[in-house]
Coordinates of C-alpha atoms in Angstrom, one line a residue:
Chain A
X172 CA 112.8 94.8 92.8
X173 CA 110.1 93.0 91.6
X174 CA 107.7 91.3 94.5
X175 CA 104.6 90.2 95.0
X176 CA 103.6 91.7 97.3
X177 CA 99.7 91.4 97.6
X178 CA 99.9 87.8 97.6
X179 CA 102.6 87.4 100.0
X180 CA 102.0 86.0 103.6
X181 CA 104.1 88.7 105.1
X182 CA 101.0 90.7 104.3
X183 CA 98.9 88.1 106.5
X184 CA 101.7 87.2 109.1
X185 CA 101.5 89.2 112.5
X186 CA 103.8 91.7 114.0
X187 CA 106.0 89.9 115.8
X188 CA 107.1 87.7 112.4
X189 CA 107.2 90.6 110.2
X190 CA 109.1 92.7 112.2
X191 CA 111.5 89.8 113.3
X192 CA 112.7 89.7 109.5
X193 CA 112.5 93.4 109.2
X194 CA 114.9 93.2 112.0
X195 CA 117.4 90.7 110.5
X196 CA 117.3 92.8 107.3
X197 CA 114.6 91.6 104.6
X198 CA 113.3 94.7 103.0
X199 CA 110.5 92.8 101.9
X200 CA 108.7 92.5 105.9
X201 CA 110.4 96.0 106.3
X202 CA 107.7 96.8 103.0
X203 CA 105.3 94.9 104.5
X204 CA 105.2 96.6 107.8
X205 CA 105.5 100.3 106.1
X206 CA 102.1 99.1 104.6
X207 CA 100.6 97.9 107.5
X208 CA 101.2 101.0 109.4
X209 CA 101.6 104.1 107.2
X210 CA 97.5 104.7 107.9
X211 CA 97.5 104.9 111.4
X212 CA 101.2 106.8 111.9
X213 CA 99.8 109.3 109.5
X214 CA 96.3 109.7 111.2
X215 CA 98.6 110.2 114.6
X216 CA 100.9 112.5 113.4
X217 CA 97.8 114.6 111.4
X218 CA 96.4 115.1 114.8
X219 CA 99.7 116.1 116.4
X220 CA 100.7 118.6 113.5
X221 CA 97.3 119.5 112.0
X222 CA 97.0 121.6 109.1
X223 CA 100.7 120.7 107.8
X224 CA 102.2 120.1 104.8
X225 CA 104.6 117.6 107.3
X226 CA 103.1 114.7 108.3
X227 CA 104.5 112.5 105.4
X228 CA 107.8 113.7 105.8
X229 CA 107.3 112.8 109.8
X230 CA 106.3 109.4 108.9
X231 CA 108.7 109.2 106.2
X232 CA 111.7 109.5 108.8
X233 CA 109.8 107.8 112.0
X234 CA 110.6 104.5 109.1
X235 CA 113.7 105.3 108.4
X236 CA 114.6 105.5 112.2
X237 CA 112.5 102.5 112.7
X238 CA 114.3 100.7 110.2
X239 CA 118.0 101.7 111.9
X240 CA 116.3 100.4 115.5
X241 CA 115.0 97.6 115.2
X242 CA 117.2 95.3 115.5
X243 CA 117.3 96.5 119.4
X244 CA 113.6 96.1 119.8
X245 CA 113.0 93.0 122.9
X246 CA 109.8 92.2 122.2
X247 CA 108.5 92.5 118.6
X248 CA 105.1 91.6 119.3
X249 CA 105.2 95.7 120.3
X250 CA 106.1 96.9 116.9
X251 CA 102.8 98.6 116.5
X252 CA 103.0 101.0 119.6
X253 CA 106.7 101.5 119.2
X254 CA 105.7 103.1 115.5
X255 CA 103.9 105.3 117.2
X256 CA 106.4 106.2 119.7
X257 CA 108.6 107.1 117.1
X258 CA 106.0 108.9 115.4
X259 CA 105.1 111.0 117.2
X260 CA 109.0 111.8 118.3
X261 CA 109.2 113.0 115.0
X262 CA 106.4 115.1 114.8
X263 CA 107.6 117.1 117.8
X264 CA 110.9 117.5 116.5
X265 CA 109.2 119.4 113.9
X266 CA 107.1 121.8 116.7
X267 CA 110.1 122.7 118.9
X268 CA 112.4 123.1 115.6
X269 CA 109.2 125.7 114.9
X270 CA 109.2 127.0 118.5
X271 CA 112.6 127.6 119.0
X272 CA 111.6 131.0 119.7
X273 CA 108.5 131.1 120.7
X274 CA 107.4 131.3 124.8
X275 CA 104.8 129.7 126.9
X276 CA 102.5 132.9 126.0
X277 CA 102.6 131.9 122.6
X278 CA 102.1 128.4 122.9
X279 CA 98.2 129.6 124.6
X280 CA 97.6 131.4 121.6
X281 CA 93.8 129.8 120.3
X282 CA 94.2 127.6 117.1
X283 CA 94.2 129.3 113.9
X284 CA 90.4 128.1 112.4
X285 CA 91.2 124.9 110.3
X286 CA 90.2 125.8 106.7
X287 CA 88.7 122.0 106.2
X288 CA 88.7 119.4 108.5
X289 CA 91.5 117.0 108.5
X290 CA 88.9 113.6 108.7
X291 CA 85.6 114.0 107.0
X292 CA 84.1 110.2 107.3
X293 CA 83.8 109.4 111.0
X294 CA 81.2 107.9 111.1
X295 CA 79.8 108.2 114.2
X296 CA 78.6 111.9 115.7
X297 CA 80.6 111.3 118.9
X298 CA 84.0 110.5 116.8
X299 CA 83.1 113.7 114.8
X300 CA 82.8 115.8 117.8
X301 CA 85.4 115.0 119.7
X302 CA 87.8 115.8 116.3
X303 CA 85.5 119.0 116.3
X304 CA 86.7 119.3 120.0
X305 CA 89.8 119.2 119.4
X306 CA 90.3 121.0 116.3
X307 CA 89.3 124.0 118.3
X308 CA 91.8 123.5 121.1
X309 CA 95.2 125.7 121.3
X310 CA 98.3 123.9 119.7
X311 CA 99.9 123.5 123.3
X312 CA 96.5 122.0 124.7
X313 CA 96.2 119.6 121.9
X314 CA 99.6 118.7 121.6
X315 CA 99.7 117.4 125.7
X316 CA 96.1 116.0 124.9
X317 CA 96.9 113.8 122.1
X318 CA 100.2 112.4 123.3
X319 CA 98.6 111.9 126.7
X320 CA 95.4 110.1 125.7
X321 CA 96.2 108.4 121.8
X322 CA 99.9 107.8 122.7
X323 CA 99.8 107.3 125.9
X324 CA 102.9 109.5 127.2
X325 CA 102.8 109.9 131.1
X326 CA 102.9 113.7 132.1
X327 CA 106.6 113.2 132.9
X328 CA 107.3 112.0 129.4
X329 CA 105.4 114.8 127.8
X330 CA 106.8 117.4 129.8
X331 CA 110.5 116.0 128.5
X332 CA 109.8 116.0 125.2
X333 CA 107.8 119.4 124.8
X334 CA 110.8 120.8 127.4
X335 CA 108.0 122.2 129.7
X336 CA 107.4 122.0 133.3
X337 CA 105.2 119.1 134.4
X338 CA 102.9 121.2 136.3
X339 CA 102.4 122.8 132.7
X340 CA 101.7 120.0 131.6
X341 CA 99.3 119.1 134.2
X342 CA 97.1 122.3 133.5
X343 CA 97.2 122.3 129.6
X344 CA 95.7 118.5 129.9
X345 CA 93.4 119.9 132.5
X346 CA 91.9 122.4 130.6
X347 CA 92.0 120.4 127.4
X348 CA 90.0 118.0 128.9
X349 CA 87.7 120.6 130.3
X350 CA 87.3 122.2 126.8
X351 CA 86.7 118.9 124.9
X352 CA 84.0 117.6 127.3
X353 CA 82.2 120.9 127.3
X354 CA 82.3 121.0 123.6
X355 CA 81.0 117.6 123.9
X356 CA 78.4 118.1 126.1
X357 CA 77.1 120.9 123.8
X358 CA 76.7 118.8 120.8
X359 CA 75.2 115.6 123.0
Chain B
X151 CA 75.6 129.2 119.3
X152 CA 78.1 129.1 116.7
X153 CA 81.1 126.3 116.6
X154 CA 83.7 129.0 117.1
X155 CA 82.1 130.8 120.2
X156 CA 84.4 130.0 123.4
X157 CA 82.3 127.6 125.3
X158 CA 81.5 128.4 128.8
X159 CA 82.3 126.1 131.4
X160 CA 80.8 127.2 133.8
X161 CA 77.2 126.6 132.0
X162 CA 78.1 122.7 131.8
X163 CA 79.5 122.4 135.2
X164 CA 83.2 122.2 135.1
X165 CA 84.2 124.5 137.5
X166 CA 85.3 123.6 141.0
X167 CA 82.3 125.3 142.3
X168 CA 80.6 123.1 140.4
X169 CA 82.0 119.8 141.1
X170 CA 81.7 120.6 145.2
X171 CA 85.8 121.6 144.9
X172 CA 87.4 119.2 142.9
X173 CA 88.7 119.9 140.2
X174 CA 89.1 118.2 136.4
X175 CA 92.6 117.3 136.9
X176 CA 91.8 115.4 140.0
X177 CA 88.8 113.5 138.5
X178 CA 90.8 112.9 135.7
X179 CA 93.7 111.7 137.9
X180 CA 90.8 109.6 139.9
X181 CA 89.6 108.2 136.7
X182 CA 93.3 107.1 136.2
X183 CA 93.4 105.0 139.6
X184 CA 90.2 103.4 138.5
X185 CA 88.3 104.9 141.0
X186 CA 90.3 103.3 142.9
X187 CA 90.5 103.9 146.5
X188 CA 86.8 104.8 146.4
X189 CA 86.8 108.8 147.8
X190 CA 83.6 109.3 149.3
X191 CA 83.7 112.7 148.5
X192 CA 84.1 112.4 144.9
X193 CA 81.7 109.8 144.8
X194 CA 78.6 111.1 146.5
X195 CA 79.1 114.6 144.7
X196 CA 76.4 114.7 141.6
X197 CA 78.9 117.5 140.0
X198 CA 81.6 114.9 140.2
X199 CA 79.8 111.9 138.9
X200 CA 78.2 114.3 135.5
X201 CA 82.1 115.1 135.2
X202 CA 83.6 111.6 135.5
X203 CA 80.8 110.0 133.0
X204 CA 81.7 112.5 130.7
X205 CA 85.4 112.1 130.8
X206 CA 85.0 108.4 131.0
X207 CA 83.5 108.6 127.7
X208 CA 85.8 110.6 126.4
X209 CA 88.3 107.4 127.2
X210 CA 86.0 105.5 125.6
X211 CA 86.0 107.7 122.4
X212 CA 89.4 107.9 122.0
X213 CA 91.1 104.8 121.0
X214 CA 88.0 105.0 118.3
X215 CA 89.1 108.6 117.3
X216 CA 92.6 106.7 116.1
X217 CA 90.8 103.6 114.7
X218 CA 88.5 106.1 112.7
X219 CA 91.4 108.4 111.4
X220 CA 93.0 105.3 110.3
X221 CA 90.3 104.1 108.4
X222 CA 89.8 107.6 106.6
X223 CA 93.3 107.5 105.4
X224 CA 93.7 106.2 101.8
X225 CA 96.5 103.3 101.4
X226 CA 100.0 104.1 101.1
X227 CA 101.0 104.5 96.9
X228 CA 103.6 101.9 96.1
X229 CA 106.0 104.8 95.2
X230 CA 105.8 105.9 98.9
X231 CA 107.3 102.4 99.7
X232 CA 109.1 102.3 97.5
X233 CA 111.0 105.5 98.2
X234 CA 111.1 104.3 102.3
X235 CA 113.0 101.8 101.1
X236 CA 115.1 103.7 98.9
X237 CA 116.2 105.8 102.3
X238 CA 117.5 103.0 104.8
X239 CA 120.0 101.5 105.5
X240 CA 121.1 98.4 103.7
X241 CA 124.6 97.7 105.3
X242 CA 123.3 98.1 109.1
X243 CA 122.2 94.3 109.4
X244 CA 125.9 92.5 108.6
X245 CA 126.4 91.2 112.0
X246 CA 129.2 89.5 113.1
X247 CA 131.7 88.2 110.9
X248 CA 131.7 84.2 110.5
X249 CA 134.8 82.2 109.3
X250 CA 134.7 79.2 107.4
X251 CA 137.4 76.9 108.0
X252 CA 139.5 77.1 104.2
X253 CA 140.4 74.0 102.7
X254 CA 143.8 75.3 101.7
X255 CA 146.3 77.3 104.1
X256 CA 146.7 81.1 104.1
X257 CA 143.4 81.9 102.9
X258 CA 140.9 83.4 105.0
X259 CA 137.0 82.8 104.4
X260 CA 134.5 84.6 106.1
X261 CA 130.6 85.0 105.7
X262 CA 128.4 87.4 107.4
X263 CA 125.7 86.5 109.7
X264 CA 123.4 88.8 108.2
X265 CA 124.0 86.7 105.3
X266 CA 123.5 83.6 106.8
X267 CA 120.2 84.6 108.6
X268 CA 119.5 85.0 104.9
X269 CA 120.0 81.3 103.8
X270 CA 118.1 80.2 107.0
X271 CA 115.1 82.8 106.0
X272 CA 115.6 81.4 102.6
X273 CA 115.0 78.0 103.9
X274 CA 111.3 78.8 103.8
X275 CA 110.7 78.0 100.0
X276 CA 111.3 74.6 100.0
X277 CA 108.1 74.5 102.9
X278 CA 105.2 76.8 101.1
X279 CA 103.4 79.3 103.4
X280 CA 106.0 78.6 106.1
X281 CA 107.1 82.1 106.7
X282 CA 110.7 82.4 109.3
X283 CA 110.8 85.8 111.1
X284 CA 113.4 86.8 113.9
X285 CA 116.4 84.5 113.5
X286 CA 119.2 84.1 116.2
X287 CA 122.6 82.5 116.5
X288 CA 123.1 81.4 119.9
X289 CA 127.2 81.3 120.9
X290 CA 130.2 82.5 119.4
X291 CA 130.0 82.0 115.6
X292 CA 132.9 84.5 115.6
X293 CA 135.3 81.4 116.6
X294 CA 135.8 78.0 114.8
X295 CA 134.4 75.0 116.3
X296 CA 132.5 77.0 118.7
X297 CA 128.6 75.0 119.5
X298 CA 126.3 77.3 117.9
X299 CA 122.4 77.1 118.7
X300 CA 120.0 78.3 115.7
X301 CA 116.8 80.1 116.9
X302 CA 113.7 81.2 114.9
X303 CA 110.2 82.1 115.0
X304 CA 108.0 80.9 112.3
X305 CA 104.6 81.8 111.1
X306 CA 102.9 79.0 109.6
X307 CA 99.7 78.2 107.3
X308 CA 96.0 77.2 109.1
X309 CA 95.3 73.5 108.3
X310 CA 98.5 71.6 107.6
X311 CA 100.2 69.6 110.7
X312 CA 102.9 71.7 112.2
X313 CA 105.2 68.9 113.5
X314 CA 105.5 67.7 109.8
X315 CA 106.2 71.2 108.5
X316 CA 108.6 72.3 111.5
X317 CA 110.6 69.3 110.6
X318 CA 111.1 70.0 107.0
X319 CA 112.3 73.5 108.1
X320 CA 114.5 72.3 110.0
X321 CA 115.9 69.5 107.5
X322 CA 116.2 72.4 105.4
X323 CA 117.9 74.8 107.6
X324 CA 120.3 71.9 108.3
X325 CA 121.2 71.0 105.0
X326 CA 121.9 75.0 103.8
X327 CA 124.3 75.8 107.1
X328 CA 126.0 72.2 106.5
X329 CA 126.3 73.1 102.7
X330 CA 127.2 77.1 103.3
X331 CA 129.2 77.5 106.7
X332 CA 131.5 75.4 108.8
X333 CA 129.6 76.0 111.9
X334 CA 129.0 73.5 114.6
X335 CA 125.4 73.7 115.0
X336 CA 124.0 71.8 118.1
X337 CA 120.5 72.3 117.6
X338 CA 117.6 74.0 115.5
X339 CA 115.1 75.4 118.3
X340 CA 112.0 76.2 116.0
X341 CA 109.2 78.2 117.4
X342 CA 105.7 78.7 115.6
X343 CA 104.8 82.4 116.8
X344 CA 102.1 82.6 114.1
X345 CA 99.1 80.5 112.4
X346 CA 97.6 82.0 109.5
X347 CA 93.9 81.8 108.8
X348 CA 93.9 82.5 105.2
X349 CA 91.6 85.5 104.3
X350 CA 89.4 83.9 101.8
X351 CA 85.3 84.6 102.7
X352 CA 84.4 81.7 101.0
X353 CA 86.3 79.5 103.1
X354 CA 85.1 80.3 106.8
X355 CA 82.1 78.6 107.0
X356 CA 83.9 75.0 106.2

C-alpha cells in the first residue's frame, strides 16, 4: 500500500467527498478521514474517560464501526458530528462494561485527583479553567456534562445510554454546572 | 484556597436563595429556550442575571474547550492508520451483483457494483485534481437492459472552468462503463459538491 498521501486532494477535499468514497469503499478517503479526525475523537473521548489507558482503543473501534456504517449515512456533509456520536458510544461502552456492578452511590464518589492534567497547552486561562473545572468534577457529573454540552446529547439520550433515570440526569448536569461555574468564578 | 478544597456555592451565589428561587437547572433550561419567552422573574432578579452570564459563558467556552483539546493532540502516527485499516472490512462494499450480457451462450458474467463504482472513481485520473466522492446507480442494474442513471458528487480544483472539466468526466465515465459493463446508461448527472482552494501561502494574494 503505497500512497501519497500528503499530496493527495483527499487531504484538501471536504467531508461530504471524502466520506462519499469512504462510503463506496476506497480505503484511501477512509485514510484520509481517520487523519482528519483522530485529534478531535481522541480529545472527546480523553474527556469522557480521563485518566485511561482506553481512549485509543475507543477511537480505534468508533473507525472500525464507522467504517461498517457508512454506507447508511444520508447526509455526508455530517460525517464530523456523527464521529463523534460514535465516539463517544464507544467510550461509554467502556464505563458501563466498568460499572456493571457499581450503584448510583458509587457513581457520586468525588474524582480520584488526576496525577497530570490530560491538556497542558490551552492557551487561554478560561479554556484552562474550565478543564481544571472539570477535572475536579465526579465521573457521573462529568460524564452527563460532557456528553450534554461537547456532544450535544439531549437529557433523554444521555439518560439511555448511561441506563439512568432522566431526573438523574437532570440533577448530575445541574450540579455540574453549578460546580464548574463556581470554580470558574473563583479563578476569574 | 487550595484547588482541591470543595468550593462553596453558596459564597458565589448559586443557591436558590440566592438566585430569588430559581434554581441552576432552570436558568440553564432558560438559557436553552434562548431566553425565550422572556420571564420577568428571572430577568429582573440580579442573582439570576450573575448566574445566566456565567453559564452563558460557560457555552461560550465550550465548543473552544474541544477546538483546544484538539489542537493539543499530536497527529495520528501512520502505523495508527495503518492498523485502522488493517481492522475493517474490505468485502462489506460489493453491492449488488451486475450481469454483463455473455457473448456466447451458457456462460454467466457478472461484475459487482462496488467494483464498478471503482472504474467510475477511477475515471478521475484522466481529469487531474478532479476528485469523485459518493457514487450512485440509479435503477435496477441487477436486470439486463434495465435504464440505469449514474450519480456522483465531485470535488474539483479552484481556477480551471468546471463545465470543461465535468464534461471530460463524464466522457470518461462513459467510455469505461461502455468499455467494462453492458449497462444501459441513460444519463451521467454530475454534481460539483466541492472547490478546492489550494493551500499554498504564496498564492493567496494573486
Amino acid at each position: 500500500m503505497t500512497r501519497d498521501h500528503h499530496r493527495s486532494p483527499l487531504e484538501s477535499a471536504d467531508d461530504r467527498i471524502v466520506a462519499g468514497r469512504a462510503a463506496d469503499g476506497d480505503t484511501a478517503a477512509f485514510a484520509a478521514l481517520v487523519r482528519r479526525y483522530t485529534p478531535m475523537m481522541r480529545a472527546y473521548a480523553r474527556r469522557i474517560l480521563p485518566g485511561t489507558a482506553e481512549v485509543d482503543d475507543v477511537v480505534q473501534e468508533a473507525f472500525i464501526t464507522a467504517w461498517d456504517q457508512l454506507p447508511a449515512l444520508d447526509d455526508l456533509g455530517r460525517v464530523k458530528s456523527w464521529l463523534m456520536r460514535i465516539t463517544s458510544r464507544k467510550a461509554i461502552d467502556r464505563i458501563r462494561a466498568t460499572r456493571a456492578h457499581a450503584d448510583v452511590t458509587e457513581l457520586e464518589l468525588p474524582a480520584p485527583e488526576q496525577t497530570a492534567p490530560p491538556r497542558r497547552a490551552e492557551a487561554r486561562a478560561g479554556i484552562a479553567a474550565l478543564s481544571d473545572a472539570l477535572q475536579q468534577l465526579p465521573d457521573a457529573q462529568r460524564e452527563c456534562w460532557v456528553l450534554r454540552e461537547i456532544g450535544d446529547y439531549s437529557y433523554e439520550e444521555i439518560a439511555d445510554e448511561l441506563d439512568i433515570p432522566v431526573s438523574t440526569v437532570r440533577g448530575l448536569l445541574a450540579r455540574a454546572r453549578r460546580d464548574i461555574i463556581v470554580r470558574m468564578e473563583q479563578w476569574r | 484556597m487550595s484547588e482541591h478544597d470543595a468550593p462553596d456555592p453558596r459564597s458565589l451565589g448559586m443557591e436558590p436563595e440566592d438566585l430569588d428561587g430559581h434554581t441552576i437547572e432552570e436558568l440553564a433550561d432558560y438559557l436553552d429556550r434562548g431566553r425565550s419567552p422572556a420571564d420577568p422573574s428571572i430577568e429582573q432578579s440580579a442573582g439570576c442575571r450573575i448566574a445566566l452570564d456565567a453559564l452563558e459563558r460557560l457555552r461560550v467556552l465550550t465548543p473552544e474547550l474541544l477546538a483546544a483539546d484538539t489542537a493539543a493532540e499530536p497527529p495520528p502516527e501512520e502505523s495508527w492508520v495503518q492498523d485502522i485499516l488493517a481492522g475493517i472490512a474490505l468485502d462489506a462494499r460489493a453491492g449488488r451483483r451486475i450481469p454483463i450480457a455473455a457473448p456466447a451462450p451458457n456462460t454467466d458474467l457478472g461484475i459487482t457494483e462496488g467494483a464498478v463504482r471503482g472504474l467510475i472513481r477511477a475515471a478521475e485520473h484522466t481529469v487531474p485534481g478532479v476528485l469523485v466522492g459518493r457514487c450512485r446507480l440509479d435503477g435496477d442494474v441487477t436486470v439486463p437492459g434495465e435504464p440505469v442513471r449514474v450519480r456522483v458528487d465531485v470535488s474539483v480544483p479552484y481556477g480551471e472552468p468546471i463545465p470543461d472539466l465535468v464534461q471530460r468526466l463524464r466522457e470518461e465515465i462513459s467510455r469505461r462503463l461502455t468499455a467494462h459493463t453492458t449497462l444501459d446508461v441513460t444519463g451521467i448527472d454530475i454534481t460539483v459538491h466541492d472547490v478546492r482552494r489550494q493551500s499554498s501561502p504564496a498564492e493567496e494574494d494573486r
